[in-house]
Tab-separated table of C-alpha atoms and ligand atoms in Angstrom:
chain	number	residue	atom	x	y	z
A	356	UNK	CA	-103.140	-154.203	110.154
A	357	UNK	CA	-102.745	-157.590	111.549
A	358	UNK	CA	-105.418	-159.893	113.591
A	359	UNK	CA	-103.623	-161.802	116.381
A	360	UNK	CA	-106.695	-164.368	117.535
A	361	UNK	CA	-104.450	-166.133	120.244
A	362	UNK	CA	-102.264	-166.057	122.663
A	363	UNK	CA	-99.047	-167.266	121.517
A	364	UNK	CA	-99.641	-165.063	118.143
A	365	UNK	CA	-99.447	-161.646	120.010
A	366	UNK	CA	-96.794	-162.859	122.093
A	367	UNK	CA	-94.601	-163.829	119.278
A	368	UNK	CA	-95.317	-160.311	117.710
A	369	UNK	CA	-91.301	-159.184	117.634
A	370	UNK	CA	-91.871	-154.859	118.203
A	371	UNK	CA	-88.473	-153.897	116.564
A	372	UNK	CA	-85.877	-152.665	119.194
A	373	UNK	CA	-86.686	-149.082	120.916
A	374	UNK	CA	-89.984	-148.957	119.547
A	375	UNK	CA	-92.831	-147.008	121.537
A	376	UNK	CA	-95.874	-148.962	121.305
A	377	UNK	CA	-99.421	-148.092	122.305
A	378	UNK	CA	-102.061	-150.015	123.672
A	379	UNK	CA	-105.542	-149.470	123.622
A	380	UNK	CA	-107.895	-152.579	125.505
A	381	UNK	CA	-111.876	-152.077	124.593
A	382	UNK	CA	-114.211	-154.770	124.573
A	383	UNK	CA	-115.295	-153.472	121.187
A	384	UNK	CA	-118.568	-152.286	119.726
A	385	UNK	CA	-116.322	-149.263	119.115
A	386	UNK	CA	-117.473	-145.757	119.094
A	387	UNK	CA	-116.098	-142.287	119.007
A	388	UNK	CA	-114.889	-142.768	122.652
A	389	UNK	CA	-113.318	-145.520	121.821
A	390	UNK	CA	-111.783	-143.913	118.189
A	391	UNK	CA	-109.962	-141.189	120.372
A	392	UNK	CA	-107.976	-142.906	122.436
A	393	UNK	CA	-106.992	-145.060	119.100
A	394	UNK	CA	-105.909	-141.508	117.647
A	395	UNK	CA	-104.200	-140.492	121.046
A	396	UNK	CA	-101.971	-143.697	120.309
A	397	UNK	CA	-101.213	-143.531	116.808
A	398	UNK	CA	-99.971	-139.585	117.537
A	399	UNK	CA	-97.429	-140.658	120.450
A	400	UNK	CA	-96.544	-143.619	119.762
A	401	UNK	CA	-94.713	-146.164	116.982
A	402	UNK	CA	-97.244	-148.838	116.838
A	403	UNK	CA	-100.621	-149.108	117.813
A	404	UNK	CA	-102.261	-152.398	119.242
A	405	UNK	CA	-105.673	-152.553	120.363
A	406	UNK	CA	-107.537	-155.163	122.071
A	407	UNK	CA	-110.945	-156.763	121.565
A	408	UNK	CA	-112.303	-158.956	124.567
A	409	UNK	CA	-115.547	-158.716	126.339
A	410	UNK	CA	-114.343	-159.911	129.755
A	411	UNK	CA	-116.089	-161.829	131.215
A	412	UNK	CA	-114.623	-161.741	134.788
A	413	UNK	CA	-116.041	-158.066	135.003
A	414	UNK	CA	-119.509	-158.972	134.727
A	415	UNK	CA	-121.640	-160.230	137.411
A	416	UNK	CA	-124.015	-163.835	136.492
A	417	UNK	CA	-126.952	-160.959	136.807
A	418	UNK	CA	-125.019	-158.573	133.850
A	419	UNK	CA	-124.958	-158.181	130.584
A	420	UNK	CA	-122.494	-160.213	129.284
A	421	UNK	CA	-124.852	-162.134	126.602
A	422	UNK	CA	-126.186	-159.515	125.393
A	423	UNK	CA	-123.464	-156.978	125.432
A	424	UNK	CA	-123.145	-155.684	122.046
A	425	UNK	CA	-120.525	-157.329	119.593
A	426	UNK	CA	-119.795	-156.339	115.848
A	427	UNK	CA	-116.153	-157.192	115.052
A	428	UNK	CA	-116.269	-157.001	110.996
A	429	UNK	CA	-117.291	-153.199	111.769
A	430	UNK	CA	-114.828	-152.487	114.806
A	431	UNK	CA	-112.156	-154.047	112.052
A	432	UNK	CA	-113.404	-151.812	109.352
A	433	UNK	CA	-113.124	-148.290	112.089
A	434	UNK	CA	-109.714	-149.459	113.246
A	435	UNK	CA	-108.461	-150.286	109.682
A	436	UNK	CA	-108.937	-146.474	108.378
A	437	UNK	CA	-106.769	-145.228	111.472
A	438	UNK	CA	-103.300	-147.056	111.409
A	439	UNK	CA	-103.692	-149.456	113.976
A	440	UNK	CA	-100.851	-152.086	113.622
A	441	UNK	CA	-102.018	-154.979	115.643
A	442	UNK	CA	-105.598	-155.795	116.653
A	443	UNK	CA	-105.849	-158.540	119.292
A	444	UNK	CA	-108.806	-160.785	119.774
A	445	UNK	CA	-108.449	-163.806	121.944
A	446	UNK	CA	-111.142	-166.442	122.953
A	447	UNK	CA	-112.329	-166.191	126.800
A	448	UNK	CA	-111.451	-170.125	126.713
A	449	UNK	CA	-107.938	-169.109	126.128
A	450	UNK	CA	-107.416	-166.013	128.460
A	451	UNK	CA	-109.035	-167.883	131.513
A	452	UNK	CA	-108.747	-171.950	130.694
A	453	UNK	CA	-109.847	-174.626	132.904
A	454	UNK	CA	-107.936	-174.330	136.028
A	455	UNK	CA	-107.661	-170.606	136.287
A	456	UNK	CA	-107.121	-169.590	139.464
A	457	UNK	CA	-105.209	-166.211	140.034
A	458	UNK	CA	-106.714	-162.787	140.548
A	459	UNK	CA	-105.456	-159.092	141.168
A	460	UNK	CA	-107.652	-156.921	143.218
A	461	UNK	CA	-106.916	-153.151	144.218
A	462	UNK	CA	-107.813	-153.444	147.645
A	463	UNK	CA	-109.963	-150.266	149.025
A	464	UNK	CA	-110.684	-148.449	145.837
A	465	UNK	CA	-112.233	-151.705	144.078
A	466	UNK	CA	-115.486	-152.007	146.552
A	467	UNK	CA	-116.135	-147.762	146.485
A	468	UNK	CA	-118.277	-146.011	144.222
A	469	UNK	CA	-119.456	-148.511	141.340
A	470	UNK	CA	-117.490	-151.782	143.566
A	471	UNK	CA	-120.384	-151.288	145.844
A	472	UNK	CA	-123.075	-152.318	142.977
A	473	UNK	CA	-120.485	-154.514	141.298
A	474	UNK	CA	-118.516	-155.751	144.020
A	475	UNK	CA	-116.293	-157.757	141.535
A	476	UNK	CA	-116.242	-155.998	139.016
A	477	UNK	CA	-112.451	-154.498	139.167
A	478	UNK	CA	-111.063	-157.529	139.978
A	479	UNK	CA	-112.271	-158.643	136.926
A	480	UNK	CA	-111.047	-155.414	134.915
A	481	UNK	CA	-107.661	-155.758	137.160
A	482	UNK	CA	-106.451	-159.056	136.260
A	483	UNK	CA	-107.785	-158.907	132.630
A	484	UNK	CA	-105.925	-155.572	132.025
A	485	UNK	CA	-102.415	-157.032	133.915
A	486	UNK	CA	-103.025	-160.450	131.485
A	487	UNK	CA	-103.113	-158.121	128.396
A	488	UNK	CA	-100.158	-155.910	129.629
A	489	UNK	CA	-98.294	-158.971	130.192
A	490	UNK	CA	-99.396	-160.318	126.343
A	491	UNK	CA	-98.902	-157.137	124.804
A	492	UNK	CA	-96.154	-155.613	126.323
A	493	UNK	CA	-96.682	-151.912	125.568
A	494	UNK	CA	-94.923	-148.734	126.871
A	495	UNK	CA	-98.551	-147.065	127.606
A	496	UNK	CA	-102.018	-147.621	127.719
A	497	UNK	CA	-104.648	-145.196	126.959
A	498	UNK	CA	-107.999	-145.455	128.976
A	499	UNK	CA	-111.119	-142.855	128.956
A	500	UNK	CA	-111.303	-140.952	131.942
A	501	UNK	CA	-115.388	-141.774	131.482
A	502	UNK	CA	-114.940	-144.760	133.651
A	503	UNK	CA	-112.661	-142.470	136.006
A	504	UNK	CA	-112.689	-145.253	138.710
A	505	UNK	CA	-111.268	-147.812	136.405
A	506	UNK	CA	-108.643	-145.541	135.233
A	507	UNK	CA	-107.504	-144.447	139.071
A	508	UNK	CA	-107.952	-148.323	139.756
A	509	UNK	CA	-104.935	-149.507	137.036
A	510	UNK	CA	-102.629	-146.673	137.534
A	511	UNK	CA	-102.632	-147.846	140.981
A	512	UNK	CA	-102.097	-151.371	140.296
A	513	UNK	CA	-99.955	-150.440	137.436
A	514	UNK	CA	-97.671	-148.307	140.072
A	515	UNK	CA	-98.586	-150.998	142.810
A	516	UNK	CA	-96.966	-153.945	140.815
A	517	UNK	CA	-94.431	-151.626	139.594
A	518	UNK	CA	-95.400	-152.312	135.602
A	519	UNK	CA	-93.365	-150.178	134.239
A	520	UNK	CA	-96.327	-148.951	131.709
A	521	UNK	CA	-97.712	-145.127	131.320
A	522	UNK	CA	-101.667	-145.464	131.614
A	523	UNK	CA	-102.859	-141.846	129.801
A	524	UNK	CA	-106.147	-141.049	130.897
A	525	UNK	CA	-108.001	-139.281	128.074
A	526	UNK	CA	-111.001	-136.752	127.779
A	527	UNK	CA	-114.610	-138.028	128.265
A	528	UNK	CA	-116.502	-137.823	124.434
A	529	UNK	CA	-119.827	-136.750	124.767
A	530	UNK	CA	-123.349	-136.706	122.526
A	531	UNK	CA	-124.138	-133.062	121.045
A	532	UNK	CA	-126.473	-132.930	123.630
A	533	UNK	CA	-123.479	-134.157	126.652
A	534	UNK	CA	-124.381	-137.539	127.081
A	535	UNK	CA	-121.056	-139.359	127.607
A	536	UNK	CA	-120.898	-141.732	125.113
A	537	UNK	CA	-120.783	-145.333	125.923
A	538	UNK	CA	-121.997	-148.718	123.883
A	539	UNK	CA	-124.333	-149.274	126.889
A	540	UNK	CA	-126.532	-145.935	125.218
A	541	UNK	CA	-127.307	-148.720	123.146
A	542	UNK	CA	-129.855	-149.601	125.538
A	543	UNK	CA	-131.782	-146.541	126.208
A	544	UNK	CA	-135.468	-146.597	124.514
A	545	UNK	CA	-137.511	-143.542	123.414
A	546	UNK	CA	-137.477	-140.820	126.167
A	547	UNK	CA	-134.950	-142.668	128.221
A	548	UNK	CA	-132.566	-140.967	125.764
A	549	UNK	CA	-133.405	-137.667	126.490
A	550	UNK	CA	-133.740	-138.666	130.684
A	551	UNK	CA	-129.876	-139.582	130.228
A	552	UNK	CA	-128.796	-136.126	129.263
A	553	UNK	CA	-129.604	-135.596	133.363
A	554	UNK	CA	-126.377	-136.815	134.363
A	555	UNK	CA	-124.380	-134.167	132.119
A	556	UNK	CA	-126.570	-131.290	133.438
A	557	UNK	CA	-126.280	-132.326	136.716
A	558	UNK	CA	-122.699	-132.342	136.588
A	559	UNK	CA	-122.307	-129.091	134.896
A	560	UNK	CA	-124.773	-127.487	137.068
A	561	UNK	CA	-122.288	-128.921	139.816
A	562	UNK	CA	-119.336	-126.994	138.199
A	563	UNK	CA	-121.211	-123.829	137.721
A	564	UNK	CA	-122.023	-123.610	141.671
A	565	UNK	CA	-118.799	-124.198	142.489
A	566	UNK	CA	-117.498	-121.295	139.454
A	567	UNK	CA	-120.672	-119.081	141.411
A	568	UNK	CA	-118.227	-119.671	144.828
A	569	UNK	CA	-120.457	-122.889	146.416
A	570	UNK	CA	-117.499	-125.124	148.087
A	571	UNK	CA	-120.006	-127.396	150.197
A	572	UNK	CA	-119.683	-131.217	148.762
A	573	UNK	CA	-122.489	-131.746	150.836
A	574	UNK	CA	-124.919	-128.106	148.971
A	575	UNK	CA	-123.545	-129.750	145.755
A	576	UNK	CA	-124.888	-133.390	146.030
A	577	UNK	CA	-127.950	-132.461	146.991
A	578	UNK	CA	-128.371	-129.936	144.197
A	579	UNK	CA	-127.217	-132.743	141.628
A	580	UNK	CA	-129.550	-135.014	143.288
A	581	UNK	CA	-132.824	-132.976	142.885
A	582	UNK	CA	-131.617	-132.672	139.336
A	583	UNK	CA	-131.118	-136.315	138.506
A	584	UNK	CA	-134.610	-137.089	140.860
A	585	UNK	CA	-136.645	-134.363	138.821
A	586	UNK	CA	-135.630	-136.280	135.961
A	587	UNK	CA	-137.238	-139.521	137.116
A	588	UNK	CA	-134.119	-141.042	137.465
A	589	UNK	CA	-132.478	-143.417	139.794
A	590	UNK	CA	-129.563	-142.652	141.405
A	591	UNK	CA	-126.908	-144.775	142.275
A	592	UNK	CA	-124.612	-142.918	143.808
A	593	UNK	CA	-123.250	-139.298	143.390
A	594	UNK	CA	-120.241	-138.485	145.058
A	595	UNK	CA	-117.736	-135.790	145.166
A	596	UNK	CA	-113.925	-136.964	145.638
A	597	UNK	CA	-110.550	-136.062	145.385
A	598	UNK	CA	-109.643	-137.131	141.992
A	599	UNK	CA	-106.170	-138.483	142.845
A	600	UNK	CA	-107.084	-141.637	145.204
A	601	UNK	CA	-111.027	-141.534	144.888
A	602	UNK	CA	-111.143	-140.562	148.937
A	603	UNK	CA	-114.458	-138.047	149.892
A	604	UNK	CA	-114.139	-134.755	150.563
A	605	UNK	CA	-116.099	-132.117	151.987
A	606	UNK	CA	-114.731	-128.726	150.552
A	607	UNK	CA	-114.224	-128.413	146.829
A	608	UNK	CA	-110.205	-127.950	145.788
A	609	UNK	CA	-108.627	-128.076	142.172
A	610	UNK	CA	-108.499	-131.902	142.722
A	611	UNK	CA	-112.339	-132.529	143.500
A	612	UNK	CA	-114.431	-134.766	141.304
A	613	UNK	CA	-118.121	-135.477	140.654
A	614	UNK	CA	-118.430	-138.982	139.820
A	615	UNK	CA	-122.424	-140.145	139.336
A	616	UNK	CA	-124.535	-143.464	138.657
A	617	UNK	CA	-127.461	-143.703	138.246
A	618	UNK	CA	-130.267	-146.467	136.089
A	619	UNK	CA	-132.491	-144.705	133.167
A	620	UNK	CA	-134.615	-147.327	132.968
A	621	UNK	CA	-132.695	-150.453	132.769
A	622	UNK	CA	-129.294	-149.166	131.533
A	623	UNK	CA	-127.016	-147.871	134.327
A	624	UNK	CA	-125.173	-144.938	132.959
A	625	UNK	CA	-121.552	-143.313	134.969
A	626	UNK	CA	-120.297	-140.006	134.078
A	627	UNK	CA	-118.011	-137.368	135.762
A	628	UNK	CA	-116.662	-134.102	135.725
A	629	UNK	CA	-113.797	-131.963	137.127
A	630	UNK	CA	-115.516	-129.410	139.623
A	631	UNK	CA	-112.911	-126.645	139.205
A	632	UNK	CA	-113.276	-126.078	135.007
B	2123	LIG	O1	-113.271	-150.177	129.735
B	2123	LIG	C1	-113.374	-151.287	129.177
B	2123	LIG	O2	-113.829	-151.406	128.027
B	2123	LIG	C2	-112.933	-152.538	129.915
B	2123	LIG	O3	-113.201	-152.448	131.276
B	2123	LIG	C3	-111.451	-152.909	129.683
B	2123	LIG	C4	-110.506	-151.856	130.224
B	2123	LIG	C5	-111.204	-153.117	128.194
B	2123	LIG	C6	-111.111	-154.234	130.410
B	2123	LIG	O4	-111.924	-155.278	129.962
């Protein structure tokens, strides 16, 4: 496994003709979720590169970016055992120098949902993702569908801009207990833990109305909202919407799509579900 800690080093990486590589961007602090889209790339693809950069474009002044956890001799050590090829790690001074002046931004589907909290947020993720494709040049990407508004966000700019690159979402990995897992869980002290798990069982209680023959977005919501409320936590948002472009709907289909926020405590936690199982 090689460490490419610039710029110029992962371009000159020479992938040797017809190769299918795989690209996997994180921001590190890697966990399971993290680990299976590694092993999604390694099985379809010839070489693996994965990315380590906390952006900081995606986070707002008021965020997390100090404090957002960081342990790269570990991260090294998890992607070591799993045939990773390349693992890129460049400086923020060298992915957005002095000067630095251009930005992509999904228009519409950027400011819905979490852009409404984080109104920069995916131009942030946007550009940062579109630098790395351009740096890394792979044939696909593999994203979690956990942040499933991040992953509709760059296939659209990826089809938008005409990229040429798969993105393959993959399956949310969850806690025993169904808490998606994320390195923000970090954050969650003593029975703010256990107040997470609200998000999963509001979701699945979603999916089980719907199974029982509820179609109502609007019956649904509210359900999931008592659920999260009884919980003593803080909702966000929770929304119901057609998986394909993000857009509301009223009537549950095969496409539909719970998609929740909400703060336990201080940590904000997102998680989602297909309604039709
Ligand atoms: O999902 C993440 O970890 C980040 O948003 C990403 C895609 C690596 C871009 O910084």
């Amino acid at each position: 496994m090689q460490i490419l800690c610039s710029i110029p080093e992962m371009q000159a990486v020479n992938y040797p003709a017809g190769s299918k590589v795989g690209f996997v961007p994180t921001m590190g602090y890697l966990h399971e979720g993290h680990l299976s889209l590694v092993d999604a790339a390694v099985k379809s693809s010839d070489l693996v590169v994965v990315s380590i950069f906390v952006n900081p474009a995606q986070f707002a002044p008021s965020e997390d970016l100090d404090s957002y956890p960081r342990d790269f001799d570990r991260d090294l050590a998890l992607l070591e055992k799993r045939k990773v090829d390349y693992v890129f790690f460049p400086t923020a001074d060298e992915m957005y120098p002095p000067g630095y002046k251009t930005w992509v931004e999904v228009e519409g589907i950027s400011h819905i949902l979490c852009g409404n909290t984080r109104p920069e947020h995916f131009k942030g993720v946007s550009t940062v993702v579109l630098k790395l494709l351009n740096i890394v040049r792979p044939q696909s990407m593999y994203m979690g569908e956990k942040d499933f508004q991040q992953l509709t966000v760059l296939q659209r700019m990826t089809q938008d801009l005409n990229l040429g690159v798969d993105i393959i979402g993959c399956p949310i990995i969850r806690e025993e207990d169904g808490l998606a897992k994320s390195s923000r869980n970090l954050y969650l002290k003593g029975k703010e833990r256990e107040q997470a798990t609200c998000l999963y069982k509001a979701l699945t209680n979603s999916q089980k109305l719907v199974a029982a023959g509820e179609l109502a977005a609007e019956k649904i919501i509210a359900a999931a909202e008592q659920l999260i409320l009884d919980s003593l936590v803080k909702v966000d948002y929770i929304k119901i919407v057609d998986g394909r472009d993000l857009s509301e709907v009223q009537d549950i289909d095969e496409h539909s799509r719970m998609l929740i926020a909400a703060w336990v405590g201080k940590p904000r936690l997102i998680d989602n579900m297909s309604l039709k199982a």
